[in-house]
XYZ file of C-alpha atoms in Angstrom:
567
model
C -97.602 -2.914 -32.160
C -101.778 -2.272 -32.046
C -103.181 -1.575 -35.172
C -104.705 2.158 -35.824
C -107.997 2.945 -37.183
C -108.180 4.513 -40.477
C -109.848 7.798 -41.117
C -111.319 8.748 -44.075
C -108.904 10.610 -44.989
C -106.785 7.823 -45.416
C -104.387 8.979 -42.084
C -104.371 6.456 -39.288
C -106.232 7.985 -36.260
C -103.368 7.415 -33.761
C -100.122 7.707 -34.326
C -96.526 6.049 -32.174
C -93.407 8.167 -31.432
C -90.908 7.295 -33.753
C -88.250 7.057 -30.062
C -90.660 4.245 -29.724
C -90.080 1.999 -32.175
C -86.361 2.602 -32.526
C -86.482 1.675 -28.597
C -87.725 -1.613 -29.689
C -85.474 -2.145 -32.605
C -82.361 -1.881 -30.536
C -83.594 -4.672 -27.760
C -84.450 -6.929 -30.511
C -81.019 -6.532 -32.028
C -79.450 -6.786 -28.190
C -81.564 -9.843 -27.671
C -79.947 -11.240 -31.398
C -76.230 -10.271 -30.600
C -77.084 -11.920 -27.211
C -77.786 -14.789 -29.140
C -74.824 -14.854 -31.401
C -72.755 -14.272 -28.789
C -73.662 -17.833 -26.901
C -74.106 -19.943 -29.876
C -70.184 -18.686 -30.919
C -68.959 -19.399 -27.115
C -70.435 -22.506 -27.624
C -69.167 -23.523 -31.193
C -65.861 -21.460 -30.092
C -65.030 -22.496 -26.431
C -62.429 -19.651 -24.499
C -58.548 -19.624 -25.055
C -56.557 -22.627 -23.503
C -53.876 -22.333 -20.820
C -51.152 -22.059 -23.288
C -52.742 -18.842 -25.373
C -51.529 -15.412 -23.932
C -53.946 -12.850 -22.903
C -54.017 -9.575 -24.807
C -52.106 -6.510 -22.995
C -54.449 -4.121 -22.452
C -54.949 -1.077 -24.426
C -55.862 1.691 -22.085
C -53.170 3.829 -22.425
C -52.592 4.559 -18.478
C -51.213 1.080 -18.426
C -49.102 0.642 -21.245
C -45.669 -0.623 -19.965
C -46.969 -2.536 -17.299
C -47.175 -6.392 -17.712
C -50.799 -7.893 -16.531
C -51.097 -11.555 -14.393
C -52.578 -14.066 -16.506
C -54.304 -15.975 -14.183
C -57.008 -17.450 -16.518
C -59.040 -20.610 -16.090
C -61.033 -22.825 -17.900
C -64.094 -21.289 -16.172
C -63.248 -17.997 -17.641
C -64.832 -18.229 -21.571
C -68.713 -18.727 -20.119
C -67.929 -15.185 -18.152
C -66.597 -13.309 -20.766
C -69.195 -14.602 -23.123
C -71.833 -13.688 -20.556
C -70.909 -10.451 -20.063
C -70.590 -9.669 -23.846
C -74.401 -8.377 -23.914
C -73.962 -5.515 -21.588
C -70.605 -4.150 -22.804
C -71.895 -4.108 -26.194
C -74.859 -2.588 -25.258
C -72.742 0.059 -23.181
C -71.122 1.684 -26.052
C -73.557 4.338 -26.544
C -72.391 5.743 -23.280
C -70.282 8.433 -22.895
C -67.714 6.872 -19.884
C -67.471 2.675 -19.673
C -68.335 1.679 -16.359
C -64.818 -1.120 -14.813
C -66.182 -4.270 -14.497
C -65.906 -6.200 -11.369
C -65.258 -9.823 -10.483
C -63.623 -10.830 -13.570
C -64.195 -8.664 -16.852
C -61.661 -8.846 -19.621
C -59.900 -6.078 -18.380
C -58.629 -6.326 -14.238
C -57.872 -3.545 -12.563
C -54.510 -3.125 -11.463
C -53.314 -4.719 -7.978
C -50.466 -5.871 -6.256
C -48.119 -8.176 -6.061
C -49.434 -10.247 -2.975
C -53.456 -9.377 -3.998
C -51.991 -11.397 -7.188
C -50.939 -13.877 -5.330
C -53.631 -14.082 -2.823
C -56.136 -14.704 -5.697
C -53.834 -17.076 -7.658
C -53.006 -19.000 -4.595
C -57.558 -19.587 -3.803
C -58.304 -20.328 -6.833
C -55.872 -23.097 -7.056
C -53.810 -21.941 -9.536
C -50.476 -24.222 -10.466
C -48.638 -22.295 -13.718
C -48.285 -18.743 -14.633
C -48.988 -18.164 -18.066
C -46.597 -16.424 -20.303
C -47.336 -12.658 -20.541
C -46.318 -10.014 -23.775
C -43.814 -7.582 -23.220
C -45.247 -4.220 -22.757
C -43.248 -0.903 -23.855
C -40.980 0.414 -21.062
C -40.969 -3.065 -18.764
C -39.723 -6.695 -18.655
C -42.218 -9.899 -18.380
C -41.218 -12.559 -15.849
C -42.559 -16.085 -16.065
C -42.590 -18.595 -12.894
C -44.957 -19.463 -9.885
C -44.911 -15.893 -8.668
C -46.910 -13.211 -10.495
C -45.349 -9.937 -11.218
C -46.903 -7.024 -9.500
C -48.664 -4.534 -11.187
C -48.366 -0.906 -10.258
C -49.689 2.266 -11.352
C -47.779 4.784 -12.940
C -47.852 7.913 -10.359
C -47.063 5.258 -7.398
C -43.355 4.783 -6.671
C -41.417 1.505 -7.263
C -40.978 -0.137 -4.573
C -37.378 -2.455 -3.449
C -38.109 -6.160 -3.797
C -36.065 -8.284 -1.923
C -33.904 -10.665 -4.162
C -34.209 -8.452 -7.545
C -31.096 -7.974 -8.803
C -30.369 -4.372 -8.093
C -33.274 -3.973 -5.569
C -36.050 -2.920 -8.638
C -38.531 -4.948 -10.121
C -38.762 -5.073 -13.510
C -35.507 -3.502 -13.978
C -32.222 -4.573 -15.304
C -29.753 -5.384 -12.431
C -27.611 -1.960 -12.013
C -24.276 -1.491 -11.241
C -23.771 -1.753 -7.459
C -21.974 1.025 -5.675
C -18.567 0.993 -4.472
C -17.727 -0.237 -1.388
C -14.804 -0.853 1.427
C -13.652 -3.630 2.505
C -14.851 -3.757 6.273
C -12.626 -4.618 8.906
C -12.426 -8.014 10.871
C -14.361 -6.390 13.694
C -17.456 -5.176 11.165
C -17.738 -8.707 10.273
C -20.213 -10.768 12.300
C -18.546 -13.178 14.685
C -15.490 -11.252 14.153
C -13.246 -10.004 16.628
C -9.746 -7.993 16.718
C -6.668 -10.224 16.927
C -4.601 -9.654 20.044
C -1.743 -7.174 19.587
C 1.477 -8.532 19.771
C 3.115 -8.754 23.548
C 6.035 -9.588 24.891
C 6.700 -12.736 26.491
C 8.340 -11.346 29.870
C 6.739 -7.761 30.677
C 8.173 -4.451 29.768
C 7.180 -1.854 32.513
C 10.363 -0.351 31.793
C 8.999 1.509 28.447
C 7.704 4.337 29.570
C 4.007 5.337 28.480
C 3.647 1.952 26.409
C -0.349 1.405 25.358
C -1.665 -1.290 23.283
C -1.857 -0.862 19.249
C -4.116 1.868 18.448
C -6.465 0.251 15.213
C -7.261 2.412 12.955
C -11.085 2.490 11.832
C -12.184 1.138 8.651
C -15.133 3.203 7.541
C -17.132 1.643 5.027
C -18.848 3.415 2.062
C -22.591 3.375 1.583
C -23.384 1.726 -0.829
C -25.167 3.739 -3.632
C -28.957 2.913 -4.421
C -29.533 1.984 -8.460
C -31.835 4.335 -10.196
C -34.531 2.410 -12.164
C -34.756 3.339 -15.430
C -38.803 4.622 -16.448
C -40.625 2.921 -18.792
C -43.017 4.262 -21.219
C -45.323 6.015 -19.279
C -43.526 5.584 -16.586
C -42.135 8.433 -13.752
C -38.909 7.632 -12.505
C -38.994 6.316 -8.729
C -38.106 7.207 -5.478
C -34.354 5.637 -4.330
C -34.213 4.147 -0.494
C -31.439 7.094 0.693
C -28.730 5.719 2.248
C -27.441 7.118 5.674
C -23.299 7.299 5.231
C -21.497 7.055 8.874
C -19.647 9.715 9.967
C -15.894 9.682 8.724
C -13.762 10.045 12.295
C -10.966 12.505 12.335
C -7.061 11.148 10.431
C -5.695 9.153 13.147
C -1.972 9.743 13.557
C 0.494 6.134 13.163
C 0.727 4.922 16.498
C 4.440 5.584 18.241
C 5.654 5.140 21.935
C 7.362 8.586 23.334
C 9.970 7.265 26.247
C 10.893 10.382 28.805
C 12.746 10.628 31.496
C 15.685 8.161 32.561
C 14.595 4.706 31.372
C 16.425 1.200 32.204
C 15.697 -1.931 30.238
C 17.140 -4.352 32.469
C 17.851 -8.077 31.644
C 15.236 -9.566 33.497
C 12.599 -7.987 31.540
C 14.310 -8.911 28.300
C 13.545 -9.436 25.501
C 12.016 -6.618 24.501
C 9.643 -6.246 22.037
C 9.062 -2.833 20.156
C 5.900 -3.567 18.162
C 5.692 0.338 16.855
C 7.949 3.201 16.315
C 9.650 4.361 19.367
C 10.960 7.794 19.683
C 13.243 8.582 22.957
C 12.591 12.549 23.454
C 14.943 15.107 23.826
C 16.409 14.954 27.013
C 15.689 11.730 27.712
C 18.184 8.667 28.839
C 17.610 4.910 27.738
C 20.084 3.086 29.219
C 20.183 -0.779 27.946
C 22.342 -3.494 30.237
C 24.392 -6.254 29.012
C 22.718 -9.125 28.017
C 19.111 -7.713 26.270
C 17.926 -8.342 23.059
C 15.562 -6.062 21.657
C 13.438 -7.269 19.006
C 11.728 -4.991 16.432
C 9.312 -5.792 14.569
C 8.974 -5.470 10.689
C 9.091 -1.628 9.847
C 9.811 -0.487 13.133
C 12.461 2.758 13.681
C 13.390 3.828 16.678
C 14.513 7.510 16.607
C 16.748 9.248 19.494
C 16.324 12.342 20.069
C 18.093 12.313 23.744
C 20.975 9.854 24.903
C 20.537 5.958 24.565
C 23.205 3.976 26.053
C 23.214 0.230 25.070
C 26.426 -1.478 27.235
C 27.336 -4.650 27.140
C 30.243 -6.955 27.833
C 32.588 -9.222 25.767
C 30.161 -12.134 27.286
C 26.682 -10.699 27.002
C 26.179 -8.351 23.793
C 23.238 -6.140 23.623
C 21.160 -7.081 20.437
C 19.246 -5.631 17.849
C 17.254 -8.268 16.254
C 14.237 -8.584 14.062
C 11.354 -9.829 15.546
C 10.427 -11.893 12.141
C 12.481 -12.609 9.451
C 11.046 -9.932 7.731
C 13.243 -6.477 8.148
C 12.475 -3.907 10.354
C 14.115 -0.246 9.360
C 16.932 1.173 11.552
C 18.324 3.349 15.193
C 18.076 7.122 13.515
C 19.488 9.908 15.796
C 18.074 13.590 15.168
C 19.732 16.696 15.901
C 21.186 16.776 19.090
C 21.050 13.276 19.533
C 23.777 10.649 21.643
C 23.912 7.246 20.665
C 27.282 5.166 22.372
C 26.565 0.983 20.990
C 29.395 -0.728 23.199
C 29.551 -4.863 22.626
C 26.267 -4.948 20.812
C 25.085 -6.438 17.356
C 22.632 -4.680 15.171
C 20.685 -7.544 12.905
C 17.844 -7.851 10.595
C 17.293 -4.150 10.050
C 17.883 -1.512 7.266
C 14.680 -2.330 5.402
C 14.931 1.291 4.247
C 18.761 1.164 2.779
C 19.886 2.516 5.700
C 20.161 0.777 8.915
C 22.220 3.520 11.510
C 22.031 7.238 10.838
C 23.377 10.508 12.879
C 22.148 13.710 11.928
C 23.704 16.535 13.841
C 24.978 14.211 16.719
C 27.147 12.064 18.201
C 27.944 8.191 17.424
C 29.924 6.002 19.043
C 30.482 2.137 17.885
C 32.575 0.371 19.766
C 33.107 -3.440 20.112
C 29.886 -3.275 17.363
C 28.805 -6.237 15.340
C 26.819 -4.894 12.017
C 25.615 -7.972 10.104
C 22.508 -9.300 7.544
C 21.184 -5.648 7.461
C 19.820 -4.216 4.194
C 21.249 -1.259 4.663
C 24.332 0.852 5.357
C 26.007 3.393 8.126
C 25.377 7.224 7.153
C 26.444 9.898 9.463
C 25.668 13.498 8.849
C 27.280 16.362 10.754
C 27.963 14.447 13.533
C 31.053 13.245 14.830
C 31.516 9.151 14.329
C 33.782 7.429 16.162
C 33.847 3.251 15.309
C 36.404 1.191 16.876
C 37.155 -2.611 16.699
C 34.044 -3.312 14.853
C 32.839 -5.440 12.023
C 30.752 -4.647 9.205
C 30.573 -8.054 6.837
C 27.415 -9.580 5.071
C 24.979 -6.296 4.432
C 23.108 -5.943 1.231
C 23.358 -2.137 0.746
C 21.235 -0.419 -1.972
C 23.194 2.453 -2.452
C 26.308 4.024 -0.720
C 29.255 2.834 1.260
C 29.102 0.844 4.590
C 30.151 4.147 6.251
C 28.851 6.987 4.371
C 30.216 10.204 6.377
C 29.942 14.126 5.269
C 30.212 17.517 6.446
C 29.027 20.718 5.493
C 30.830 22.801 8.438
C 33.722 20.811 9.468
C 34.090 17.304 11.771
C 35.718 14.440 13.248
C 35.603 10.849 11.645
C 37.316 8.395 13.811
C 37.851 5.048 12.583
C 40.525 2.844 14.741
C 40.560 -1.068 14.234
C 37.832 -1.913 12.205
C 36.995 -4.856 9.712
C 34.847 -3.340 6.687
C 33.923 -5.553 3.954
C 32.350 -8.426 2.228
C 29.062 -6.456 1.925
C 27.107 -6.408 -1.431
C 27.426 -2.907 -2.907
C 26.662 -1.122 -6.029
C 29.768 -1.442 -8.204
C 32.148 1.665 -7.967
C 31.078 1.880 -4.227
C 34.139 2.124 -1.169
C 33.581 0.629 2.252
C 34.102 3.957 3.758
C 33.871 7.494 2.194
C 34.438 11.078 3.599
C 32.845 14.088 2.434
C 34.314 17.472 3.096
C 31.971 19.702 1.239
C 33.039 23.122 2.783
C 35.670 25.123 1.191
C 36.871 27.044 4.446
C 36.103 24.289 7.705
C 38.270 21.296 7.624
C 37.828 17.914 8.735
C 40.245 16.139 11.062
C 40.625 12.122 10.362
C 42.202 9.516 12.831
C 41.982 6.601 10.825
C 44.339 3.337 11.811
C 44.423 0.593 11.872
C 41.623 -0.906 9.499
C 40.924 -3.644 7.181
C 39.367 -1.779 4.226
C 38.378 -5.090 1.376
C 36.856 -3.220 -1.609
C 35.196 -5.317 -4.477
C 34.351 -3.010 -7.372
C 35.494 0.046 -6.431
C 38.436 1.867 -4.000
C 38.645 0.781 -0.705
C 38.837 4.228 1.214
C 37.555 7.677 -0.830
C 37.936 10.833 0.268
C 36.394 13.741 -1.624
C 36.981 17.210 -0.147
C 36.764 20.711 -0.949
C 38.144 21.964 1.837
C 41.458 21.401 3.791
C 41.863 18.052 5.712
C 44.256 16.859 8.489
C 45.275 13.680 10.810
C 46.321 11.031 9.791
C 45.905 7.798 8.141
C 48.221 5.127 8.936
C 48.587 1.532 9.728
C 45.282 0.480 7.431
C 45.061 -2.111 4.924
C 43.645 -1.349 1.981
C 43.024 -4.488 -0.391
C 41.248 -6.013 -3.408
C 38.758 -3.605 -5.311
C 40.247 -1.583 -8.112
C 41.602 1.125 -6.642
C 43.260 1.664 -2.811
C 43.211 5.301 -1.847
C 40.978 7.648 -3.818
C 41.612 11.528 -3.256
C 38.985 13.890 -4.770
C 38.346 17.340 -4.758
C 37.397 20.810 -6.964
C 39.466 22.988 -4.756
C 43.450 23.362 -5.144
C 45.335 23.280 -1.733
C 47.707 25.308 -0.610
C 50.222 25.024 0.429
C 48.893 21.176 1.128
C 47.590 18.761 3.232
C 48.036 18.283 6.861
C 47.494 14.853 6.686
C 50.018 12.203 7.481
C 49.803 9.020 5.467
C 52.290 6.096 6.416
C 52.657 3.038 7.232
C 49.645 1.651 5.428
C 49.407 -2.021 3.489
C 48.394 -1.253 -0.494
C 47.998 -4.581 -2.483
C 45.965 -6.479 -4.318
C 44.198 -4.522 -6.445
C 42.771 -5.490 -9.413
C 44.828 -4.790 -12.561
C 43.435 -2.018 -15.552
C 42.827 -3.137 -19.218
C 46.725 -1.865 -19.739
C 49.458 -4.404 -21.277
C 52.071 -3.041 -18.696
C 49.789 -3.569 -15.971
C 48.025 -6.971 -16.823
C 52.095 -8.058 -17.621
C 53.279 -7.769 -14.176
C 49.672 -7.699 -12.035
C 49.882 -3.953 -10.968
C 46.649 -3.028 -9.888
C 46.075 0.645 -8.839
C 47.889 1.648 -5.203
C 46.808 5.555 -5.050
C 44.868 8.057 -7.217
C 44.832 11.863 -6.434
C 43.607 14.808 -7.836
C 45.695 16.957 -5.759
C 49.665 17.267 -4.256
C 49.536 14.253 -1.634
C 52.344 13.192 0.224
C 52.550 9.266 0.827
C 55.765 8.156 1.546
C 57.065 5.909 3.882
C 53.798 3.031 2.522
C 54.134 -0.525 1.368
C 52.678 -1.099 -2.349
C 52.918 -4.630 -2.320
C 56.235 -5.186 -3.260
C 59.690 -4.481 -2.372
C 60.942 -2.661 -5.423
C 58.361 -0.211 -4.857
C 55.217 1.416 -6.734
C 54.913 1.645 -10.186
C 54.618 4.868 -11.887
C 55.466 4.785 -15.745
C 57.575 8.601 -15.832
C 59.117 8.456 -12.148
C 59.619 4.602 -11.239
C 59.165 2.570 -14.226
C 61.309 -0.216 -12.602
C 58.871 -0.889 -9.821
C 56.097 -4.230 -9.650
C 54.260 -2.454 -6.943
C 50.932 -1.156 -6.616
C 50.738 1.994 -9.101
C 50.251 5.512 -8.036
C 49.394 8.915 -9.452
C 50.951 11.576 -11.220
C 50.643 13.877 -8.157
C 51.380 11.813 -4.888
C 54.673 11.595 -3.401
C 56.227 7.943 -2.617
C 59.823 7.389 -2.401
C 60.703 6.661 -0.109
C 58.745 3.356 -0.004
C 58.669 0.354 2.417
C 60.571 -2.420 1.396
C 57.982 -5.047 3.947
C 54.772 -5.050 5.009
C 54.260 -2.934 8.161
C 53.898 -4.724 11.422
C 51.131 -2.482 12.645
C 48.958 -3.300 9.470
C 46.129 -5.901 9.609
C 46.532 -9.057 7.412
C 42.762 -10.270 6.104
């Protein structure tokens, strides 16, 4: 500063602003913080690699972590710059810095990289946790975004975010062999010898797996932070139910034995009107869970020498012939195997069945007949496992036929109480008309023939063997008859039946012959003993087989009857 001339008054003769000299106070004390400033960088050299760098504090970045990518070369700039951002506060707005200041703009993941990978940078210091975010550490700097821009899906993040917890992924399908890559259907199953016979037969139809899309996790927003944008997901179109699969046979059908055997890899349904006729000598194998249901006429005829056969395919079983209303089904020399994987392995409803010559073995399930008129003759029925009811489970609502003429029922596991053969009459006013001879009826926990009707019943049942189980003959009903049965009952073979918990009865080993809850006439039988039955009022001297209070018996027969099978 020049010095001023004095006037006499003792005022200097020129005066300096006063915005002068404060002008010059503030560079000197710029110039001196200046100072300071390198001296301390100096005495004080920058942060190592190890020492964090400060989150910012502007507030339009809270929650998002910063790269520390800091190097040794870094104190000398910051100390540099010191001057002019002190000497900036008196401004209203602070200019951003470029090209290194303490406080880098935002950028990206890959600018991050970018810079970290030309400046030669090897580690990736450890950053603070910020409010509303996670901080990653490793050779790959986390990206920095700003808060109105959407999060973007990062390959590899667990749950597609970055910076988010993993979420829970959405549920999904299984896909199907063909979805898979390098996947391709398995070949239906095929016969080995062709089967042009089956009319309108088309390979297995596959039913299309359609797989879920997969739901997108929903970040969860920081401090600060809006909540971003999810990828949406494009779902396929679901295709229309698809109905099971079944092969419809019309018209007159032959399955001849040069095209056996045949091989029924679906349900089979032969249509009303339809004939399947089925020549000595095939075997027809059905795979597991199979049915074949007749709704027209099947014939399957063989000979003593060449039985048609209804196998299983697998050892696994496959369900059962079921005819519908209307139905014919005539089974002459044939053997039904493996099936019955429902409980029931034959079934009539409103038809007609005829067994004849009929082998019925290792089934898992039994013979029901509904409305229909059965007719079974010299046929076996041994070795079945059978859930629930009798071997041959017949009944009527309106009146029938049940023929059963040489037959061998028995040695099939049953529920205990069960009988190899029961007849329903549930009508009150229709009877049912029996011809039932000559049969070998072995019982095991239960009688060996019951017959529960409400309704009249006549024929006649002679000539039978009923043995073993507790009970022979079991007559049951709700309705009194009068004046009786029409039903003839002679010459059948009652023995060996197991005795009751009853001192007279275990004495002498008098098992039960003949229980009825209504007047039956049954004279002229055998009880298993010459002297006669036993009945404790009427025939107390006889070792027989016992019977009832209201059946009829003397007179008795003194042998076995010729006519009667022996087991």
């Amino acid at each position: 500063m020049e010095p001023n001339d004095t006037q006499p008054s003792g005022q200097p003769g020129r005066t300096v602003t006063i915005q002068l000299a404060r002008d010059t106070l503030i560079l000197i004390a710029a110039l001196a913080f200046l100072a300071i400033a390198i001296v301390l960088a100096v005495i004080f050299p920058g942060p190592s690699s190890g020492t964090p760098t400060p989150v910012s504090s502007n507030p339009t970045q809270a929650g998002t972590a910063q790269p520390a990518t800091t190097q040794q070369a870094s104190a000398p700039t910051n100390a540099a710059t010191a001057g002019p951002t002190a000497a900036s506060a008196g401004n209203a707005t602070a200019q951003p810095q470029q090209g290194g200041g303490s406080y880098p703009a935002p950028q990206t993941a890959t600018e991050s990289q970018a810079e970290t990978a030309g400046e030669g940078e090897t580690e990736q210091l450890p950053q603070a946790p910020a409010t509303g975010g996670t901080t990653r550490t490793g050779a790959t700097a986390i990206p920095t975004f700003s808060p109105s821009r959407p999060t973007q899906l990062l390959e590899g993040t667990p749950g597609g975010f970055a910076g988010q917890p993993p979420a829970y992924p959405g549920p999904s399908t299984p896909t199907s062999q063909a979805d898979e890559p390098g996947q391709t259907e398995p070949p239906p199953l095929v016969s080995s010898q062709p089967t042009s016979s089956i009319a309108q037969q088309t390979a297995p139809t596959i039913i299309p797996t359609v797989q879920q899309p997969r739901s997108q996790p929903t970040s969860q927003a920081g401090s600060g932070d809006s909540a971003p944008t999810a990828r949406p997901a494009t779902p396929k179109p679901t295709p229309a139910p698809t109905a099971p699969p079944v092969d419809t046979l019309r018209g007159t059908i032959r399955w001849t034995l040069a095209k056996s055997p045949i091989l029924l890899r679906r349900d089979q349904v032969l249509a009303a009107g339809a004939t399947l006729i089925i020549e000595p000598g095939v075997e027809v194998r059905i795979a597991p869970g199979v049915s074949f249901f007749v709704e027209g006429t099947l014939y399957a005829i063989g000979n003593p020498d060449q039985h048609v056969r209804f196998v299983g395919s697998t050892p696994q079983r496959w369900e059962g012939l079921y005819g519908r209303p209307g139905s014919n089904i005539t089974l002459e020399h044939a053997e039904i195997r493996g099936g019955g994987n429902g409980g029931t392995v034959l079934l009539s409803e409103g038809g007609n069945l005829v067994l004849r010559n009929v082998h019925v073995n290792d089934n898992g399930g039994h013979i029901q007949v509904s409305d229909s008129r059965l007719e079974v003759r010299d046929s076996e029925i041994a070795g079945n496992d059978m859930p629930y009811g009798s071997a041959i489970e017949a009944s009527y609502a309106s009146g029938g036929f049940v023929i059963l003429t040489g037959n061998r029922i028995g040695g099939n596991r049953m529920q205990a109480g069960t009988a190899p053969v029961r007849i329903s009459n549930q009508s009150g006013i229709d009877t049912v008309n029996l011809d039932i001879q000559g049969n070998l009826l072995l019982g095991s926990v239960g009688p060996d023939l019951e017959i529960v009707s409400n309704g009249q019943l006549q024929g006649g049942l002679t000539c039978n063997a009923l043995i073993g189980g507790t009970n022979g003959l079991s007559l049951r009903g709700e309705t009194s008859q009068l004046p009786g049965f029409a039903l003839n009952v002679r010459d059948n073979a009652i023995e060996s039946h197991t005795p009751p918990i009853i001192p007279e009865y275990l004495k002498y080993g008098i098992g039960r012959g003949a229980t009825s809850e209504m007047a039956l006439d049954m004279r002229g039988n055998w009880w298993g003993n010459p002297l006669g039955p036993y009945e404790p009022d009427r025939h107390a001297d006889g070792r027989g087989e016992a019977v009832g209070d209201n059946i009829e018996f003397d007179p008795w027969l003194t042998a076995r009857p010729a006519c009667a099978p022996s087991q």
